Amino acid sequence: MSDLACDVVIVGAGPTGLSAARRLKAEGREVLVLEARDRVGGRTWTDRIDGQMYEIGGQWISPDQSALLELVDELGKETYQRHRDGDSVYIAPDGTRTVYSGDMFPVGESTQTEMERLITQLDELAARIGPTAPWEAEDAAELDSVSFHHWLRQQSHDDLACANIGMFIAGGMLTKPATAFSALQAILMAASAGSFSNLIDDHFILDRRVVGGMQSVSEQMAEELGEGVVHLSSPVRTIEWSDDRVVVGTDTMTVRAGHAIVAVPPNLYSRITYTPHLPRLQQIFHQHQSMGLVIKVHATYPTPFWREDGLCGTGFGAGQLVQEVYDNTNHGEDQGTLVGFISDVNADAMFALDEHTRKQHILESLADFLGPKALDPSVFYLSDFGAEEWTRGAYATSYDLGGLHRWGRFQNDPVGPIHFASSDIAAHGYQHVDGAIRIGRDTAEKILSA
Ligand code: FAD
């Protein structure tokens, strides 16, 4: 058992933990980062599957994600735009496939008007309530006690308009059924991206990628911290704490420090044993932040065949197995890659099938959007963060109904020398790598100014 000491010990080498470590080290503080996995990057993970490079986790950067863009720039990395030339495909609930251009789904005139009205309403709410303290809004309790599904249907009798709008936040972002989270939680998601309109604009929200992969941002931060700072395969099991000291324990070492930053997703806080145990408030509300579930589908073909048909590769269908599909061809590659997303209950249904049947169902869903050539990929892979012990879902955690206005105001409070930080409790960039970089940096600032 080795016994180490430093100023700040950080639990988790995802983008949050590493950006905190980077900031603290720049100010001359001694840091150690303890990571459970045998790699850094957490929910960002760039890997090769059968020779093909895939972003298993987080990858896209939108233009407002300035903290991440600045970091990428400081690290000397390059970004590139997603391929977006050509028409998109929309599949209606009755299975009708329509090729369209522009932002608005090709739905009937009255549904279009209703969708536009809901978008305006959500934009106004996001602008008024903002991402920093949504629980302070005068109608926070009201908006937090109704599910997003039911709130939409209180605003509009057009079920298709509600389903299409609901998809962008339910399947598209929080990856839970729209009945499982509140309207306030949905508004936070929109506000954290600048507006609801930003969130539904795939040219905005899925704008750029990092050449070489998003995980390389974390790998480079870890490398720059220097030898012996990041300890891999070191799950933190215990934190003993007093007013001004922590002793953090793994299976093979103890680290004594003045502060700890627990930079893991909130659903994993309670996997650590705290002595003394955390206050009642934290013990209660840490139980109310849970992970969503989404399967990220990767399929690579000899060429991006959809481009020959005048399609950009984008497809939407709120009632489809794969609700969204995009061209995800890597920088500089001739082969074409598609990425699709299968969320919440549809993901449950897929995991209940055997591997062969699951693949068939998923490829058929891709083919419904982009034609029969989609049935025959050269490489096929499913990201399954639900099966990862040190994440347990995807993309991120959110509160259950009523939790955000009840406990959100406490989520960033330290307990003695223990600070909690994660993209899932960030304001701007909430649930995204940008939020992770911001909250990592801000938590470091709090410690520096203490
Ligand atoms: P994490 O990345 O989860 O890092 C936490 C780290 O803590 C992990 O390395 C974990 O192993 C470690 N850990 C956990 N428990 C312990 C313990 N007890 N001891 C030691 N270490 C521990 N974001 C975007 O911006 N754009 C996207 O396109 C995007 N797509 C996504 C797609 C998928 C499939 C997923 C899963 C996420 C996606 N995200 C995306 C979200 C983004 O990846 C996360 O917001 C970001 O990685 C969060 O960073 P973090 O450091 O807060 O947490």
XYZ file of C-alpha atoms and ligand atoms in Angstrom:
503
model
C 0.000 0.000 0.000
C 1.642 3.272 -1.048
C 0.983 6.478 0.843
C 1.051 9.677 -1.243
C 0.314 13.342 -0.522
C -0.618 16.364 -2.638
C -2.627 19.606 -2.494
C -5.680 18.375 -4.420
C -6.650 14.811 -5.240
C -9.004 14.334 -8.169
C -11.264 11.308 -8.592
C -11.862 10.578 -12.296
C -9.765 11.366 -15.392
C -12.605 12.433 -17.663
C -12.611 15.923 -19.217
C -13.886 17.431 -15.912
C -11.172 15.947 -13.689
C -8.374 16.620 -16.170
C -9.364 20.236 -16.844
C -9.490 20.843 -13.065
C -6.049 19.241 -12.695
C -4.686 21.330 -15.581
C -5.890 24.600 -14.043
C -4.585 23.740 -10.555
C -1.202 22.625 -11.896
C -0.886 25.860 -13.888
C -1.138 27.712 -10.547
C 1.581 25.573 -9.001
C -0.648 23.214 -7.003
C 0.402 19.595 -6.647
C -2.325 17.307 -7.955
C -2.916 13.580 -8.307
C -5.675 12.126 -10.489
C -7.059 8.669 -9.672
C -8.896 6.949 -12.516
C -10.857 3.684 -12.266
C -10.453 2.674 -15.913
C -7.245 1.708 -17.703
C -7.618 4.808 -19.900
C -8.402 8.515 -19.539
C -11.318 10.319 -21.209
C -14.332 8.794 -19.433
C -17.365 9.163 -21.696
C -15.085 10.358 -24.524
C -13.424 7.333 -26.070
C -11.904 7.069 -29.537
C -11.175 3.474 -30.498
C -10.521 1.216 -33.493
C -13.039 -1.528 -34.186
C -12.001 -4.000 -36.928
C -9.523 -1.364 -38.113
C -12.112 1.432 -38.295
C -11.798 4.512 -36.050
C -14.976 5.247 -34.085
C -15.976 7.816 -31.508
C -17.534 5.447 -28.976
C -18.509 8.370 -26.745
C -18.762 12.188 -27.016
C -17.590 13.765 -30.270
C -19.453 16.855 -31.508
C -18.735 20.504 -30.690
C -21.218 23.320 -31.341
C -20.115 26.922 -32.039
C -21.213 28.202 -28.582
C -19.057 25.618 -26.763
C -16.295 28.156 -26.365
C -14.523 26.562 -23.375
C -13.930 23.356 -25.330
C -13.072 25.217 -28.543
C -10.502 27.336 -26.664
C -8.979 24.245 -25.060
C -8.779 22.419 -28.392
C -7.030 25.468 -29.786
C -4.598 25.748 -26.836
C -3.707 22.073 -27.270
C -2.909 22.775 -30.934
C -5.590 20.419 -32.207
C -7.665 20.837 -35.361
C -11.370 20.465 -35.907
C -13.441 19.700 -38.989
C -17.065 20.162 -39.990
C -19.563 17.355 -40.315
C -20.537 16.605 -43.928
C -23.877 18.302 -44.504
C -24.392 18.826 -48.254
C -27.593 17.325 -49.602
C -31.157 16.610 -48.560
C -32.402 15.035 -45.331
C -34.948 12.259 -44.818
C -38.001 12.352 -42.559
C -40.042 9.257 -41.706
C -43.570 9.962 -40.440
C -45.222 7.748 -37.778
C -47.135 5.888 -40.533
C -43.801 5.001 -42.184
C -44.050 7.495 -45.069
C -40.547 8.528 -46.132
C -39.998 12.079 -47.419
C -36.801 13.671 -48.708
C -36.664 17.352 -47.707
C -34.353 20.323 -47.428
C -34.277 23.125 -44.865
C -34.863 23.007 -41.122
C -38.540 22.159 -40.842
C -39.791 18.573 -41.063
C -42.084 17.969 -44.070
C -45.291 17.659 -42.059
C -48.769 19.067 -42.750
C -49.252 22.824 -42.551
C -51.090 22.832 -39.221
C -48.491 20.532 -37.584
C -45.760 22.789 -38.933
C -47.465 25.829 -37.408
C -47.814 24.017 -34.081
C -44.147 22.955 -34.135
C -43.081 26.520 -34.844
C -45.277 27.773 -31.997
C -43.797 25.223 -29.551
C -40.258 26.092 -30.659
C -40.911 29.809 -30.031
C -42.429 29.028 -26.643
C -39.446 26.869 -25.612
C -37.000 29.513 -26.891
C -38.732 32.137 -24.721
C -38.699 29.893 -21.654
C -35.019 28.978 -22.181
C -34.108 32.686 -22.549
C -36.089 33.682 -19.448
C -35.018 30.793 -17.178
C -31.402 30.325 -18.342
C -29.000 27.480 -17.549
C -27.377 28.777 -14.339
C -30.154 28.573 -11.751
C -33.360 27.261 -13.351
C -34.665 26.482 -9.844
C -34.881 30.242 -9.149
C -37.582 30.840 -11.803
C -40.931 31.851 -10.303
C -42.650 28.948 -12.096
C -39.805 26.442 -11.428
C -41.867 24.221 -9.120
C -44.781 24.165 -11.565
C -42.575 23.341 -14.587
C -40.665 20.720 -12.595
C -43.771 18.842 -11.474
C -45.073 18.043 -14.968
C -43.383 15.647 -17.391
C -42.138 17.126 -20.670
C -44.513 14.749 -22.496
C -47.566 16.063 -20.632
C -46.406 19.686 -20.668
C -46.162 19.567 -24.485
C -49.664 18.137 -24.704
C -50.959 20.892 -22.398
C -49.624 23.395 -24.939
C -50.828 21.659 -28.118
C -53.441 19.117 -29.218
C -51.294 18.169 -32.233
C -49.751 14.871 -31.134
C -47.305 14.687 -34.057
C -45.991 18.191 -33.321
C -45.510 17.184 -29.651
C -43.773 13.902 -30.601
C -41.420 15.646 -33.027
C -40.510 18.392 -30.544
C -40.274 15.893 -27.674
C -37.826 13.722 -29.624
C -35.134 16.415 -29.689
C -34.834 16.446 -25.904
C -36.091 12.978 -24.885
C -34.442 10.563 -27.328
C -32.056 13.223 -28.613
C -30.500 14.588 -25.421
C -31.653 13.295 -22.019
C -32.144 9.784 -23.511
C -35.091 9.053 -21.243
C -38.752 8.808 -22.248
C -40.355 12.285 -22.205
C -42.646 11.019 -19.418
C -39.622 10.484 -17.133
C -38.284 14.054 -16.790
C -39.832 17.440 -16.208
C -40.495 20.394 -18.474
C -38.003 22.375 -16.332
C -35.306 19.774 -17.011
C -36.056 20.076 -20.757
C -35.811 23.877 -20.549
C -32.432 23.599 -18.753
C -31.191 21.390 -21.608
C -32.310 23.975 -24.182
C -30.958 26.944 -22.192
C -27.575 25.250 -21.735
C -27.262 25.045 -25.541
C -28.172 28.740 -25.950
C -31.764 28.116 -27.099
C -34.158 25.363 -28.105
C -33.686 26.422 -31.730
C -29.953 25.695 -31.400
C -30.708 22.258 -30.039
C -32.854 21.235 -32.998
C -30.508 22.704 -35.598
C -28.203 19.785 -36.434
C -25.905 22.160 -38.343
C -25.367 23.993 -35.044
C -25.411 21.326 -32.364
C -23.477 18.719 -34.377
C -21.149 21.189 -36.034
C -17.519 20.078 -35.615
C -15.331 17.169 -34.579
C -11.739 16.924 -33.380
C -9.214 15.555 -35.878
C -7.837 12.412 -34.222
C -10.842 12.059 -31.937
C -12.319 13.712 -28.846
C -10.537 11.378 -26.420
C -7.233 12.829 -27.592
C -8.180 16.082 -25.790
C -8.129 14.200 -22.473
C -5.069 12.163 -23.452
C -3.122 15.314 -24.194
C -4.225 17.021 -20.967
C -3.121 13.907 -19.037
C 0.215 13.806 -20.821
C 0.883 17.491 -20.129
C 0.261 16.933 -16.401
C 3.482 14.895 -16.436
C 4.634 11.518 -15.282
C 3.132 10.038 -12.129
C 0.192 12.462 -11.895
C -2.575 10.313 -13.404
C -2.965 6.838 -11.897
C -4.991 4.481 -14.105
C -6.824 1.330 -12.937
C -7.219 2.972 -9.527
C -10.904 3.049 -8.561
C -11.420 5.205 -5.493
C -13.232 3.208 -2.806
C -13.081 5.463 0.267
C -12.840 9.133 1.235
C -12.166 9.951 4.888
C -12.653 13.651 5.519
C -12.506 16.324 8.195
C -12.985 20.093 7.835
C -9.667 20.629 6.068
C -8.210 17.236 5.060
C -9.107 14.220 2.956
C -7.596 10.751 2.795
C -8.617 9.042 -0.418
C -8.204 5.271 -0.681
C -7.887 2.912 -3.649
C -7.061 -0.816 -3.455
C -3.337 -0.070 -3.559
C -2.762 3.459 -2.261
C -3.902 6.229 0.045
C -3.599 9.883 -0.919
C -3.645 12.662 1.674
C -4.666 16.114 0.427
C -6.248 19.418 1.407
C -9.129 19.022 -1.075
C -10.751 16.317 -3.191
C -12.639 16.845 -6.426
C -15.045 13.991 -7.137
C -15.229 14.312 -10.946
C -17.421 11.291 -11.659
C -21.005 11.233 -12.955
C -23.493 11.836 -10.082
C -24.981 8.321 -10.344
C -21.590 7.002 -9.158
C -21.114 9.277 -6.106
C -22.524 6.653 -3.772
C -20.130 3.939 -4.939
C -17.548 5.661 -2.732
C -17.689 5.128 1.050
C -17.366 8.464 2.857
C -16.236 8.587 6.495
C -17.986 10.321 8.165
C -20.899 9.701 5.806
C -22.161 12.619 3.719
C -24.847 14.904 5.217
C -28.514 13.870 4.934
C -29.145 16.309 2.080
C -26.476 14.787 -0.200
C -27.385 11.222 0.816
C -30.939 11.944 -0.345
C -30.473 13.951 -3.526
C -27.611 11.895 -4.919
C -30.215 9.135 -5.340
C -32.347 11.264 -7.646
C -29.863 11.791 -10.489
C -29.941 8.878 -12.903
C -28.345 8.034 -16.243
C -30.259 7.953 -19.490
C -29.686 5.119 -21.956
C -28.811 5.335 -25.622
C -27.132 3.007 -28.113
C -24.793 4.830 -30.491
C -24.804 2.831 -33.749
C -21.724 2.922 -36.003
C -21.855 1.493 -39.550
C -19.103 1.897 -42.154
C -19.458 1.305 -45.923
C -16.891 1.252 -48.779
C -18.192 4.700 -49.854
C -20.632 7.285 -48.456
C -23.232 5.946 -50.945
C -26.030 8.254 -49.723
C -24.164 11.270 -51.100
C -24.553 9.839 -54.644
C -28.322 9.934 -54.062
C -28.142 13.651 -53.155
C -28.593 12.911 -49.440
C -26.516 14.383 -46.637
C -27.045 11.295 -44.468
C -29.312 13.021 -41.930
C -32.594 11.312 -41.081
C -35.224 11.839 -38.387
C -38.184 9.726 -37.344
C -39.695 10.097 -33.864
C -41.494 6.741 -34.241
C -38.524 4.846 -35.715
C -36.142 2.443 -33.989
C -33.187 4.641 -34.998
C -34.632 8.100 -34.279
C -31.729 10.077 -35.757
C -29.018 9.191 -38.251
C -26.107 11.323 -39.547
C -23.089 11.115 -41.833
C -20.208 10.535 -39.425
C -17.413 9.969 -41.937
C -14.019 10.569 -40.331
C -11.716 13.330 -41.497
C -9.794 12.327 -44.635
C -11.418 8.897 -45.116
C -12.839 7.572 -48.421
C -15.132 5.042 -46.771
C -18.428 6.403 -45.447
C -19.604 6.057 -41.854
C -23.111 6.536 -40.495
C -23.979 7.133 -36.864
C -27.457 6.493 -35.491
C -29.063 6.662 -32.049
C -31.482 4.265 -30.345
C -32.807 5.629 -27.103
C -34.391 4.482 -23.816
C -37.185 1.896 -24.310
C -36.052 1.114 -27.860
C -32.562 0.448 -26.474
C -34.077 -1.908 -23.855
C -35.874 -3.782 -26.651
C -32.662 -4.125 -28.681
C -30.646 -5.462 -25.751
C -33.333 -8.117 -25.211
C -32.542 -9.585 -28.667
C -29.681 -11.860 -29.691
C -26.766 -10.147 -31.445
C -27.697 -11.267 -34.985
C -31.372 -10.237 -34.754
C -30.430 -6.935 -33.099
C -28.044 -6.082 -35.937
C -30.702 -6.981 -38.544
C -33.330 -4.735 -36.930
C -30.928 -1.824 -36.655
C -29.632 -2.104 -40.229
C -33.191 -2.301 -41.539
C -33.975 0.904 -39.674
C -30.932 2.626 -41.255
C -32.049 1.299 -44.677
C -35.525 2.794 -44.163
C -33.802 6.196 -44.153
C -31.002 5.765 -46.690
C -31.879 2.798 -48.894
C -30.931 -0.914 -49.133
C -27.174 -0.300 -49.411
C -27.287 0.504 -45.681
C -28.004 -3.203 -45.016
C -24.448 -4.266 -45.811
C -21.796 -2.395 -43.797
C -18.157 -3.495 -43.776
C -17.860 -2.625 -40.061
C -20.725 -2.422 -37.559
C -20.480 -1.553 -33.863
C -22.748 -0.484 -31.019
C -21.523 1.785 -28.207
C -22.867 0.337 -24.982
C -22.013 2.605 -22.032
C -24.838 0.978 -20.052
C -22.579 -2.050 -19.681
C -19.599 0.053 -18.520
C -19.149 -0.205 -14.746
C -17.681 3.302 -14.436
C -20.483 5.068 -16.360
C -23.647 2.884 -16.281
C -25.637 4.610 -19.028
C -25.438 7.372 -21.652
C -25.186 10.190 -22.355
C -25.498 11.651 -18.885
C -27.519 11.970 -15.672
C -30.584 14.109 -15.051
C -33.018 14.480 -12.170
C -36.246 12.580 -11.908
C -39.521 14.553 -11.853
C -39.412 17.381 -9.342
C -35.745 16.872 -8.443
C -34.213 19.804 -10.303
C -36.030 22.610 -8.467
C -35.857 20.723 -5.160
C -32.142 19.912 -5.116
C -30.422 21.601 -8.073
C -29.428 24.604 -5.929
C -27.300 22.298 -3.712
C -25.617 20.193 -6.400
C -22.484 22.362 -6.701
C -21.979 22.860 -2.929
C -18.850 21.271 -1.485
C -19.079 19.085 1.601
C -16.127 20.180 3.759
C -13.046 19.730 1.533
C -14.927 17.523 -0.989
C -16.033 19.225 -4.233
C -18.358 17.586 -6.756
C -17.877 18.338 -10.468
C -19.266 16.761 -13.644
C -20.698 17.870 -16.984
C -24.003 16.643 -15.548
C -24.112 19.449 -12.986
C -22.660 22.134 -15.264
C -24.816 25.056 -16.430
C -23.657 26.148 -19.901
C -22.611 22.991 -21.774
C -24.715 20.823 -19.424
C -24.237 17.103 -20.236
C -21.540 17.967 -22.805
C -17.746 17.992 -22.928
C -17.840 21.800 -22.946
C -19.728 21.764 -19.616
C -17.141 19.319 -18.251
C -14.275 21.670 -19.168
C -16.111 24.653 -17.649
C -17.023 22.984 -14.348
C -13.554 21.435 -14.014
C -11.949 24.837 -14.476
C -14.471 26.613 -12.198
C -14.077 24.064 -9.404
C -10.300 24.545 -9.578
C -10.847 28.330 -9.296
C -12.983 27.841 -6.173
C -10.185 25.845 -4.554
C -7.552 28.382 -5.627
C -9.507 31.247 -4.122
C -10.351 29.382 -0.871
P -16.825 11.290 -17.520
O -16.425 11.519 -18.922
O -17.860 10.260 -17.247
O -15.510 10.986 -16.672
C -15.598 10.509 -15.331
C -14.403 9.603 -15.048
O -14.479 9.158 -13.688
C -14.406 8.326 -15.900
O -13.150 8.198 -16.540
C -14.636 7.199 -14.895
O -13.977 6.002 -15.252
C -14.059 7.810 -13.631
N -14.580 7.231 -12.382
C -15.854 6.937 -12.043
N -15.916 6.473 -10.781
C -14.638 6.458 -10.306
C -14.047 6.085 -9.060
N -14.760 5.625 -8.024
N -12.694 6.198 -8.920
C -11.927 6.682 -9.934
N -12.452 7.044 -11.149
C -13.793 6.944 -11.316
N -20.772 15.367 -25.314
C -20.512 16.271 -26.286
O -20.090 17.393 -25.985
N -20.708 15.972 -27.610
C -21.147 14.739 -28.001
O -21.264 14.461 -29.210
C -21.440 13.777 -26.996
N -21.854 12.538 -27.343
C -21.873 11.551 -26.392
C -22.085 10.229 -26.789
C -22.038 9.206 -25.853
C -22.288 7.784 -26.293
C -21.784 9.500 -24.476
C -21.732 8.402 -23.442
C -21.579 10.813 -24.079
C -21.609 11.848 -25.018
N -21.368 13.174 -24.662
C -21.200 14.125 -25.636
C -21.236 13.560 -23.244
C -19.777 13.737 -22.811
O -19.018 12.632 -23.211
C -19.754 13.917 -21.285
O -20.526 15.061 -20.974
C -18.331 14.125 -20.742
O -17.475 13.073 -21.074
C -18.413 14.235 -19.223
O -17.126 14.406 -18.696
P -16.866 14.142 -17.133
O -15.418 14.226 -16.920
O -17.776 15.024 -16.341
O -17.387 12.646 -16.880
